[in-house]
Coordinates of C-alpha atoms and ligand atoms in Angstrom, one line a residue:
M1 CA 177.9 339.4 193.7
S2 CA 179.9 342.5 194.5
S3 CA 178.7 345.7 192.9
K4 CA 182.0 345.8 191.0
A5 CA 181.4 342.4 189.6
A6 CA 177.8 343.3 188.8
T7 CA 178.9 346.4 186.9
S8 CA 181.5 344.4 185.0
G9 CA 179.0 341.8 184.2
I10 CA 176.5 344.3 182.9
L11 CA 179.1 346.0 180.8
S12 CA 180.1 342.7 179.4
A13 CA 176.6 341.9 178.6
L14 CA 176.2 345.3 176.9
V15 CA 179.2 344.5 174.7
V16 CA 177.5 341.2 173.7
V17 CA 174.3 343.0 172.8
A18 CA 176.2 345.8 171.1
W19 CA 178.2 343.5 168.9
T20 CA 175.2 341.4 167.9
G21 CA 173.4 344.6 166.7
V22 CA 170.5 344.2 169.1
Y23 CA 171.7 347.1 171.3
L24 CA 171.1 349.8 168.7
S25 CA 167.6 348.8 167.9
R26 CA 166.6 348.3 171.6
H27 CA 168.1 351.7 172.6
P28 CA 168.5 351.5 176.3
R29 CA 168.2 354.9 178.1
S30 CA 171.0 354.1 180.5
P31 CA 174.0 351.9 180.0
L32 CA 173.8 350.6 183.6
D33 CA 170.2 349.6 184.1
E34 CA 167.9 348.6 181.3
P35 CA 170.2 346.4 179.3
A36 CA 170.7 344.2 182.4
D37 CA 167.0 343.6 182.5
Q38 CA 166.8 343.0 178.8
L39 CA 169.4 340.3 179.0
G40 CA 168.1 338.9 182.2
N41 CA 169.8 339.2 185.5
D42 CA 170.0 335.4 186.0
I43 CA 173.3 334.9 184.2
P44 CA 175.4 332.8 186.5
E45 CA 178.3 334.8 187.9
D46 CA 180.9 332.4 186.6
D47 CA 179.7 332.9 183.1
Y48 CA 180.5 336.6 183.0
D49 CA 184.1 336.0 182.0
D50 CA 183.0 334.0 179.0
I51 CA 180.6 336.7 178.0
M52 CA 183.2 339.3 178.4
F53 CA 186.0 337.9 176.4
Y54 CA 184.5 335.9 173.5
P55 CA 182.6 338.6 171.8
M56 CA 185.3 341.2 172.6
D57 CA 187.9 339.2 170.8
E58 CA 185.6 338.7 167.8
A59 CA 184.8 342.4 167.8
I60 CA 188.4 343.4 167.8
N61 CA 189.3 341.1 165.0
T62 CA 186.5 342.3 162.8
T63 CA 186.8 346.1 163.4
N64 CA 190.4 346.9 163.9
D65 CA 191.8 345.6 160.7
T66 CA 193.5 348.8 159.4
S67 CA 194.8 346.7 156.5
S68 CA 191.4 347.1 154.9
Y69 CA 192.3 350.7 154.3
I70 CA 195.2 350.3 151.9
L71 CA 196.7 353.1 149.9
N72 CA 199.4 352.8 147.4
G73 CA 202.7 354.0 148.4
T74 CA 201.6 355.5 151.7
D75 CA 202.0 354.4 155.3
V76 CA 198.8 354.3 157.2
M77 CA 199.2 354.6 161.0
V78 CA 198.2 351.3 162.6
I79 CA 195.9 351.7 165.5
N80 CA 196.4 348.5 167.3
T81 CA 193.6 348.4 169.9
T82 CA 194.2 344.8 170.7
D83 CA 197.5 345.7 172.2
V84 CA 196.2 347.1 175.4
S85 CA 197.4 347.0 179.0
N86 CA 195.4 346.8 182.1
E87 CA 195.0 350.6 181.9
T88 CA 192.5 350.3 179.2
D89 CA 188.9 349.9 180.3
I90 CA 187.9 347.8 177.4
E91 CA 184.2 347.4 178.0
K92 CA 183.6 351.1 178.5
R93 CA 185.6 352.0 175.5
E94 CA 183.7 349.5 173.4
F95 CA 180.5 351.0 174.6
I96 CA 181.6 354.5 173.5
K97 CA 182.5 353.1 170.1
E98 CA 178.9 351.9 169.9
M99 CA 177.8 355.4 170.7
M100 CA 179.9 356.6 167.7
K101 CA 178.3 354.0 165.5
H102 CA 174.9 355.1 166.5
A103 CA 175.7 358.8 165.9
W104 CA 177.4 358.1 162.6
G105 CA 175.0 355.5 161.3
N106 CA 172.0 357.7 161.7
Y107 CA 173.8 360.6 160.1
M108 CA 174.6 358.3 157.1
K109 CA 171.0 357.2 157.0
Y110 CA 169.2 360.5 157.3
A111 CA 171.6 363.3 156.4
W112 CA 174.5 361.9 154.4
G113 CA 176.6 364.7 152.8
K114 CA 174.6 367.4 154.6
N115 CA 176.1 369.3 157.5
E116 CA 174.5 367.8 160.6
L117 CA 171.7 365.5 161.6
R118 CA 168.4 366.3 163.3
P119 CA 168.1 363.0 165.2
I120 CA 164.5 363.3 166.2
T121 CA 162.9 364.5 163.0
K122 CA 165.5 362.5 161.1
R123 CA 166.5 365.1 158.5
A124 CA 169.5 367.4 157.8
H125 CA 170.4 370.4 159.9
S126 CA 172.8 373.2 159.0
A127 CA 174.1 375.9 161.3
S128 CA 174.8 379.3 159.7
I129 CA 178.5 378.9 160.5
F130 CA 178.7 376.4 157.6
G131 CA 177.0 378.8 155.1
S132 CA 173.9 377.8 153.2
M133 CA 175.4 374.9 151.3
P134 CA 175.8 371.3 152.5
V135 CA 179.6 370.5 152.9
G136 CA 179.4 367.3 154.8
A137 CA 180.5 368.9 158.1
T138 CA 179.9 365.8 160.1
I139 CA 182.0 363.8 157.7
L140 CA 184.9 366.2 157.8
D141 CA 184.7 366.6 161.5
G142 CA 184.0 363.0 162.5
L143 CA 186.2 361.1 160.2
D144 CA 189.4 360.9 162.4
T145 CA 187.3 359.6 165.3
L146 CA 186.2 356.7 163.2
F147 CA 189.8 356.0 162.3
I148 CA 190.9 356.1 165.9
M149 CA 188.1 353.7 166.9
G150 CA 189.0 351.3 164.1
L151 CA 185.7 351.8 162.3
N152 CA 187.4 351.4 159.0
D153 CA 184.5 350.7 156.7
E154 CA 182.8 353.8 157.9
F155 CA 186.1 355.7 157.5
K156 CA 186.4 354.5 154.0
Q157 CA 182.9 355.7 153.1
G158 CA 183.6 359.1 154.5
R159 CA 187.0 359.2 152.7
D160 CA 185.3 358.4 149.4
W161 CA 182.7 361.0 149.9
I162 CA 185.4 363.6 150.4
A163 CA 187.3 362.4 147.3
N164 CA 184.3 362.2 145.0
D165 CA 181.6 364.5 146.3
L166 CA 183.1 367.4 148.2
N167 CA 183.1 370.1 145.6
I168 CA 184.6 373.2 147.3
D169 CA 184.3 375.3 144.1
A170 CA 180.5 374.9 144.2
L171 CA 180.3 376.6 147.5
S172 CA 179.0 380.2 147.2
S173 CA 178.0 381.4 150.6
D174 CA 179.6 383.2 153.7
V175 CA 181.2 380.8 156.1
S176 CA 183.0 381.2 159.4
V177 CA 186.8 381.3 158.9
F178 CA 187.4 379.9 162.4
E179 CA 184.9 377.0 162.2
V180 CA 186.0 376.0 158.7
N181 CA 189.6 376.0 160.0
I182 CA 189.2 374.0 163.2
R183 CA 186.6 371.5 161.9
F184 CA 187.4 371.0 158.2
I185 CA 191.0 371.9 157.8
G186 CA 191.9 370.4 161.2
G187 CA 189.9 367.3 160.5
L188 CA 191.4 366.8 157.0
L189 CA 195.0 367.4 158.2
A190 CA 194.5 364.9 161.0
C191 CA 193.3 362.3 158.5
Y192 CA 196.4 363.1 156.3
A193 CA 198.7 362.6 159.2
L194 CA 197.0 359.3 160.1
T195 CA 196.9 357.9 156.6
G196 CA 199.3 359.7 154.3
D197 CA 196.4 359.8 151.8
T198 CA 197.1 363.0 149.8
I199 CA 193.4 363.6 149.1
F200 CA 193.1 364.9 152.7
R201 CA 196.0 367.2 152.4
D202 CA 194.9 368.5 149.0
K203 CA 191.3 369.2 150.1
A204 CA 192.6 370.9 153.2
Q205 CA 194.8 373.2 151.0
Q206 CA 191.9 374.0 148.6
I207 CA 189.7 375.0 151.6
A208 CA 192.5 377.1 153.2
D209 CA 193.0 378.9 149.9
K210 CA 189.4 379.9 150.0
L211 CA 189.9 381.4 153.4
L212 CA 193.0 383.5 152.4
P213 CA 191.0 386.5 151.1
A214 CA 189.7 387.0 154.7
F215 CA 193.2 388.1 155.7
Q216 CA 193.2 391.0 153.3
T217 CA 192.5 393.7 155.9
P218 CA 194.6 396.7 156.7
T219 CA 196.2 394.9 159.6
G220 CA 196.3 391.3 158.3
I221 CA 193.9 390.3 161.2
P222 CA 191.3 388.2 159.3
N223 CA 187.6 389.0 159.2
A224 CA 185.3 386.4 160.7
L225 CA 183.3 385.5 157.6
V226 CA 184.4 384.9 154.0
N227 CA 182.4 384.2 150.9
F228 CA 183.9 381.2 149.1
K229 CA 182.9 382.3 145.7
S230 CA 183.5 386.1 145.7
G231 CA 186.3 386.2 148.3
A232 CA 184.4 389.1 150.0
S233 CA 184.9 389.1 153.8
K234 CA 183.3 390.8 156.7
N235 CA 182.8 390.8 160.5
Y236 CA 179.7 390.0 162.5
G237 CA 177.6 393.1 163.0
W238 CA 177.3 392.4 166.8
A239 CA 181.0 392.2 167.4
S240 CA 182.1 395.6 168.9
G241 CA 182.0 398.0 166.0
G242 CA 183.1 395.5 163.3
S243 CA 185.8 393.8 165.3
S244 CA 187.4 390.4 164.7
I245 CA 187.2 388.0 167.6
L246 CA 190.2 386.9 169.7
S247 CA 189.2 383.2 169.9
E248 CA 188.7 383.2 166.1
F249 CA 191.7 384.9 164.7
G250 CA 193.8 383.4 167.5
T251 CA 192.8 379.8 166.7
L252 CA 194.4 379.3 163.3
H253 CA 198.1 378.7 164.1
L254 CA 198.2 375.0 164.5
E255 CA 196.4 374.2 161.2
F256 CA 198.1 376.9 159.1
A257 CA 201.6 376.1 160.3
Y258 CA 201.1 372.4 159.7
L259 CA 199.6 373.0 156.3
S260 CA 202.6 375.0 155.2
D261 CA 204.9 372.1 156.3
V262 CA 203.0 369.4 154.5
T263 CA 202.4 371.4 151.3
G264 CA 205.8 373.2 151.2
N265 CA 203.9 376.5 150.7
P266 CA 204.9 379.0 153.3
I267 CA 201.9 381.3 152.8
Y268 CA 199.7 379.8 155.5
R269 CA 202.4 380.0 158.2
S270 CA 203.2 383.5 157.2
K271 CA 199.6 384.6 157.8
V272 CA 199.4 383.2 161.3
D273 CA 203.0 384.4 162.1
H274 CA 201.8 387.9 161.1
I275 CA 198.8 387.7 163.5
R276 CA 201.1 386.6 166.3
Q277 CA 203.5 389.5 165.8
F278 CA 200.7 392.0 165.5
I279 CA 199.0 391.1 168.8
R280 CA 202.3 390.4 170.6
T281 CA 203.4 394.0 170.3
L282 CA 200.0 395.6 171.1
E283 CA 199.6 397.2 174.5
K284 CA 197.4 395.0 176.7
P285 CA 195.2 396.4 179.5
K286 CA 196.6 394.8 182.7
G287 CA 198.4 392.3 180.5
L288 CA 195.0 390.9 179.4
Y289 CA 193.8 390.3 175.9
P290 CA 190.4 391.8 175.1
N291 CA 188.0 389.6 173.1
Y292 CA 187.7 392.1 170.3
L293 CA 190.2 393.6 167.9
N294 CA 189.3 395.9 165.0
P295 CA 191.1 394.6 161.8
K296 CA 190.9 398.1 160.2
T297 CA 192.4 400.2 163.0
G298 CA 194.3 397.6 164.8
K299 CA 192.8 398.8 168.1
W300 CA 191.2 396.7 170.8
G301 CA 187.4 396.9 170.8
Q302 CA 185.3 396.5 174.0
H303 CA 187.4 395.5 177.0
H304 CA 185.6 392.2 177.5
M305 CA 187.9 389.4 178.7
S306 CA 186.9 385.7 179.0
M307 CA 188.3 382.2 179.3
G308 CA 185.0 381.1 177.8
A309 CA 183.2 382.2 174.6
L310 CA 185.2 384.7 172.4
G311 CA 188.5 384.2 174.3
D312 CA 189.0 380.4 175.1
S313 CA 191.0 378.8 172.3
F314 CA 193.3 381.8 171.7
Y315 CA 195.0 380.8 175.0
E316 CA 194.9 377.1 174.0
Y317 CA 196.8 377.8 170.7
L318 CA 199.6 379.7 172.4
L319 CA 200.5 376.6 174.5
K320 CA 199.8 374.1 171.8
A321 CA 201.8 376.0 169.1
W322 CA 204.8 375.7 171.4
I323 CA 204.1 371.9 171.9
Q324 CA 203.5 371.4 168.1
S325 CA 206.9 373.0 167.4
N326 CA 208.6 370.4 169.6
K327 CA 209.0 373.2 172.2
E328 CA 211.0 375.4 169.9
D329 CA 208.5 378.2 169.5
N330 CA 209.5 379.9 172.7
E331 CA 207.7 383.1 171.8
A332 CA 204.4 381.2 172.0
R333 CA 205.3 379.7 175.4
Q334 CA 206.2 383.1 176.8
M335 CA 203.0 384.6 175.5
F336 CA 201.0 381.8 177.1
D337 CA 202.7 382.2 180.5
D338 CA 202.3 385.9 180.5
A339 CA 198.6 385.7 179.4
M340 CA 197.8 383.1 182.0
Q341 CA 199.5 385.0 184.8
A342 CA 197.4 388.0 184.0
V343 CA 194.2 385.9 183.7
M344 CA 194.9 384.2 187.0
Q345 CA 195.6 387.5 188.7
H346 CA 192.5 389.3 187.5
M347 CA 189.9 386.7 186.7
L348 CA 190.4 383.7 188.9
H349 CA 188.1 383.5 191.9
T350 CA 187.0 381.1 194.6
S351 CA 183.4 381.0 195.8
P352 CA 182.4 381.0 199.4
S353 CA 182.1 377.3 199.4
G354 CA 185.5 376.8 197.8
L355 CA 184.7 376.4 194.1
M356 CA 187.4 377.9 191.9
Y357 CA 186.3 379.5 188.6
F358 CA 187.3 382.0 185.9
A359 CA 185.0 385.0 186.0
E360 CA 184.6 387.4 183.1
L361 CA 185.7 391.0 183.0
K362 CA 183.7 393.7 181.3
F363 CA 185.2 397.2 181.4
D364 CA 186.8 396.4 184.8
R365 CA 183.6 394.9 186.2
L366 CA 183.6 391.3 187.2
E367 CA 180.8 389.0 186.0
H368 CA 180.8 385.9 188.2
K369 CA 179.9 383.6 185.4
M370 CA 181.8 380.8 183.7
D371 CA 180.8 379.2 180.3
H372 CA 180.8 375.5 179.6
L373 CA 183.3 376.5 176.9
G374 CA 185.7 377.7 179.6
C375 CA 185.8 374.3 181.2
F376 CA 188.5 373.3 178.6
S377 CA 190.9 375.3 180.8
G378 CA 191.3 372.6 183.4
G379 CA 192.8 370.3 180.8
L380 CA 194.8 373.1 179.2
L381 CA 196.5 374.1 182.4
A382 CA 197.3 370.5 183.3
L383 CA 198.9 370.1 179.9
G384 CA 200.8 373.3 180.6
A385 CA 201.9 372.2 184.0
K386 CA 203.3 368.9 182.7
S387 CA 204.9 370.2 179.5
L388 CA 206.3 373.5 180.7
K389 CA 207.9 372.3 183.8
N390 CA 208.7 375.8 185.0
E391 CA 208.0 377.8 188.2
M392 CA 204.4 378.1 187.1
S393 CA 203.8 374.4 186.9
E394 CA 202.6 373.7 190.4
R395 CA 200.1 376.6 190.4
Y396 CA 198.8 375.5 186.9
M397 CA 198.2 372.0 188.2
E398 CA 196.5 373.2 191.3
V399 CA 194.2 375.5 189.3
A400 CA 193.6 372.7 186.7
D401 CA 192.5 370.3 189.5
K402 CA 190.1 372.9 191.0
I403 CA 188.6 374.2 187.8
T404 CA 187.9 370.6 186.6
H405 CA 186.3 369.9 190.0
T406 CA 184.0 373.0 189.6
C407 CA 183.0 372.0 186.1
H408 CA 182.1 368.5 187.4
E409 CA 180.0 370.3 190.0
S410 CA 178.1 372.1 187.3
Y411 CA 177.1 368.8 185.9
D412 CA 176.5 367.2 189.3
R413 CA 174.2 370.0 190.4
S414 CA 171.7 369.5 187.5
Y415 CA 168.9 366.9 187.4
T416 CA 170.2 365.4 184.2
K417 CA 173.9 365.3 185.4
L418 CA 174.8 367.3 182.3
G419 CA 176.2 370.8 182.6
P420 CA 174.5 374.1 181.5
E421 CA 175.9 376.4 178.8
S422 CA 177.0 378.9 181.5
F423 CA 176.9 378.8 185.3
R424 CA 177.1 381.6 187.9
F425 CA 178.3 382.2 191.4
T426 CA 176.0 384.4 193.5
E427 CA 175.1 384.6 197.1
G428 CA 172.3 382.1 196.6
A429 CA 173.7 379.7 194.0
E430 CA 177.1 378.3 192.9
A431 CA 178.0 376.5 189.7
R432 CA 174.4 376.7 188.5
A433 CA 172.7 378.5 185.6
L434 CA 170.2 381.1 186.7
K435 CA 168.8 382.5 183.4
S436 CA 166.7 380.1 181.2
S437 CA 168.8 381.1 178.2
E438 CA 171.9 379.6 179.9
K439 CA 170.4 376.2 180.9
Y440 CA 170.9 374.3 177.7
Y441 CA 173.4 371.5 176.8
I442 CA 174.3 371.0 173.2
L443 CA 176.5 367.9 173.5
R444 CA 179.6 370.1 174.2
P445 CA 182.9 368.4 174.9
E446 CA 184.9 370.8 177.2
V447 CA 184.3 369.2 180.5
I448 CA 185.0 365.7 179.2
E449 CA 188.1 367.1 177.5
S450 CA 189.4 368.2 180.8
Y451 CA 188.6 364.8 182.4
F452 CA 190.7 363.3 179.6
Y453 CA 193.8 365.5 180.2
M454 CA 193.5 365.2 184.0
Y455 CA 193.3 361.4 183.9
R456 CA 196.2 361.2 181.5
L457 CA 198.3 363.5 183.6
T458 CA 197.4 362.4 187.1
K459 CA 195.9 358.9 186.8
D460 CA 193.3 359.8 189.3
Q461 CA 190.5 357.3 188.8
K462 CA 187.8 359.9 189.7
Y463 CA 188.2 361.4 186.2
R464 CA 187.2 358.1 184.6
D465 CA 184.3 357.8 187.0
W466 CA 183.2 361.3 186.1
G467 CA 183.5 360.5 182.4
W468 CA 181.4 357.5 182.8
E469 CA 178.8 359.5 184.7
A470 CA 178.6 361.7 181.6
V471 CA 178.1 358.6 179.4
E472 CA 175.2 357.5 181.5
A473 CA 173.7 360.9 181.4
L474 CA 174.1 361.1 177.6
E475 CA 172.5 357.7 177.2
R476 CA 169.6 358.6 179.5
H477 CA 168.7 362.0 178.2
C478 CA 170.3 362.6 174.8
R479 CA 170.2 359.3 173.0
V480 CA 167.2 358.9 170.7
P481 CA 166.6 356.2 168.1
G482 CA 167.9 358.6 165.4
G483 CA 171.2 359.7 167.1
Y484 CA 172.0 362.1 169.9
T485 CA 170.3 365.4 170.7
G486 CA 171.1 368.4 172.8
L487 CA 168.8 369.5 175.7
K488 CA 167.1 372.8 176.4
N489 CA 167.2 372.7 180.2
V490 CA 169.6 370.5 182.1
Y491 CA 167.7 371.1 185.3
S492 CA 164.4 369.7 184.0
E493 CA 163.2 366.2 185.0
D494 CA 161.8 365.9 181.5
P495 CA 164.1 368.1 179.4
M496 CA 163.0 369.2 175.9
Q497 CA 165.4 368.1 173.3
D498 CA 166.8 370.4 170.6
D499 CA 166.9 367.9 167.8
V500 CA 170.5 368.7 166.7
Q501 CA 173.4 366.3 166.6
Q502 CA 176.4 368.7 166.6
S503 CA 179.3 367.7 164.5
F504 CA 181.6 368.3 167.5
F505 CA 179.8 365.6 169.4
L506 CA 181.5 363.1 167.0
A507 CA 184.8 365.0 166.6
E508 CA 185.3 365.8 170.3
T509 CA 182.9 364.5 172.9
L510 CA 183.0 360.9 171.8
K511 CA 186.7 361.0 170.9
Y512 CA 187.8 362.3 174.3
L513 CA 185.5 359.8 176.0
Y514 CA 187.1 357.0 174.0
L515 CA 190.6 358.2 174.8
L516 CA 189.7 358.6 178.5
F517 CA 189.3 354.9 178.7
S518 CA 192.3 354.0 176.5
D519 CA 196.0 353.6 177.3
D520 CA 198.3 356.6 177.2
S521 CA 200.0 355.1 174.1
L522 CA 196.9 355.8 172.0
F523 CA 197.7 359.3 170.9
S524 CA 200.5 359.9 173.3
L525 CA 200.6 363.5 174.4
D526 CA 204.4 363.3 173.7
Q527 CA 203.7 362.7 170.0
W528 CA 200.4 364.5 169.2
V529 CA 198.7 367.7 170.0
F530 CA 194.9 368.0 169.7
N531 CA 193.6 371.1 167.9
T532 CA 190.7 372.8 169.5
E533 CA 188.2 370.5 167.8
A534 CA 190.1 367.4 169.1
H535 CA 191.8 366.7 165.7
P536 CA 195.2 365.2 166.5
L537 CA 198.1 366.8 164.8
P538 CA 201.6 365.4 164.9
I539 CA 204.4 367.1 166.8
K540 CA 207.2 368.3 164.5
G541 CA 210.5 366.6 164.6
I542 CA 209.5 363.6 166.7
N543 CA 206.4 362.2 165.3
P544 CA 207.0 360.0 162.1
Y545 CA 203.5 360.9 160.9
Y546 CA 204.4 364.6 160.5
R547 CA 204.9 364.0 156.8
E548 CA 206.7 367.2 156.0
A549 CA 206.9 368.0 152.3
A550 CA 210.3 367.7 150.7
V551 CA 211.2 371.1 149.4
Ligands
DMJ601 C1 184.2 373.3 169.3 O1 183.8 373.6 168.0 C2 185.6 373.7 169.7 O2 186.0 373.1 170.8 C3 185.7 375.2 169.8 O3 187.0 375.6 170.3 C4 184.7 375.7 170.8 N1 183.5 375.0 171.0 C5 183.1 373.9 170.2 C6 182.4 372.8 171.0 O4 181.8 373.2 172.2

């Protein structure tokens, strides 16, 4: 048997096991080895086809019936996953759907309604970004992934929890404006676009209203934290003399603009337009945007610039605001081009062995370090190259290709084949973490996100191969009977596990993996734009699911 046929057979067998429910309870460490042994390797080669197609058909018939989610007077988007071309790698996609069922099912079992799951100790977890109260973060963040995968029963359970149990007025603690926006408002608005169910739009608006007091600063640049009950807001003590953070106040535009359009209330868009105008006219050192801006004085804080933590999604939202507006918001496009030109001039480097990376700048000093977070930039630049079609396109695509290659190297150079939180370039090491505090992996999506965009936009098979390598690594090291956990050291042969299943694992990592193995028509980049948490928002003017309010 050729190795290709063997792989196909094993995957097919996996699907059989998955759909009969045995897979979850047996919990293989790797999708490509143990299950074959469990099923026996003596299946005659000719029988593989039968194994592949019979249960697949059955699975599709029972799990993709969007009609089970019926809402009066609304038009739910039909995700027809049976209508696939040869492009779709069905077995791998079904495997990823099983991963989602495992993550979601255990959250339901052990932490339902709480923020996140601790998959090893099988109890609830909550990061401080969500405040001290349980708000069902995993439900709000993970729901649209369920919908996209056709997991409609699970989707319905989550929808009902939001309708009946999500009580925003009961929340009384400080929460992160940025996180609430990208995960909760973004997730709810995506669900509204997908279903037309007004409960999602109304909850998104209620939550956004709780964030508005954070914008009451002398400049209109919002503070990072807001108290849902009192409306008091403040910045983090560690952030450069009480500054707001570029990647936080610069990552509100997509959700707030869309919220204004679906509610008919202009206030949300006016808040983010004001932020845009404020920073557009500020003088920028070498054309670069520092990560800190003081909301009282309107002056930049420390001159620390980064494509990773504290900077990242600000750049993303410039390009995507232009895409979301059906390419009418030319101001955003120009700001993106200008910012990227400065970043590429001052922060883009190539290591002695030829690995390209974005370094960080701290007061004019380069730090040759790139964050896992910064690995989203490969996908972003590819999206820019394909949608801008200007004199920068070729360069964007070249950088996108090389950055994604470097980020893959950061995975490939670890024992676990998962990437560290940050990696460095020194004389002795390239694309490797050096400090123990940088060696962890918390189920982050950015590298896989770039594989998704790169595959969609180039069709180079290597990106699917790299995505599948990540699936194998996740199964081997992160999957536990109670869900998926992060790791404390990706270089260890026996890494300690952190016992946290991050909500973005369901919102982003698994969604991008699923879409990586799907046809282009499933969330076409011509119709949808993904927010920074991978929640798909429709493009204005061309996507019938935009659902603009009649005013
Ligand atoms: C996500 O919440 C978003 O992607 C955000 O922009 C930054 N990082 C996390 C996941 O790593």
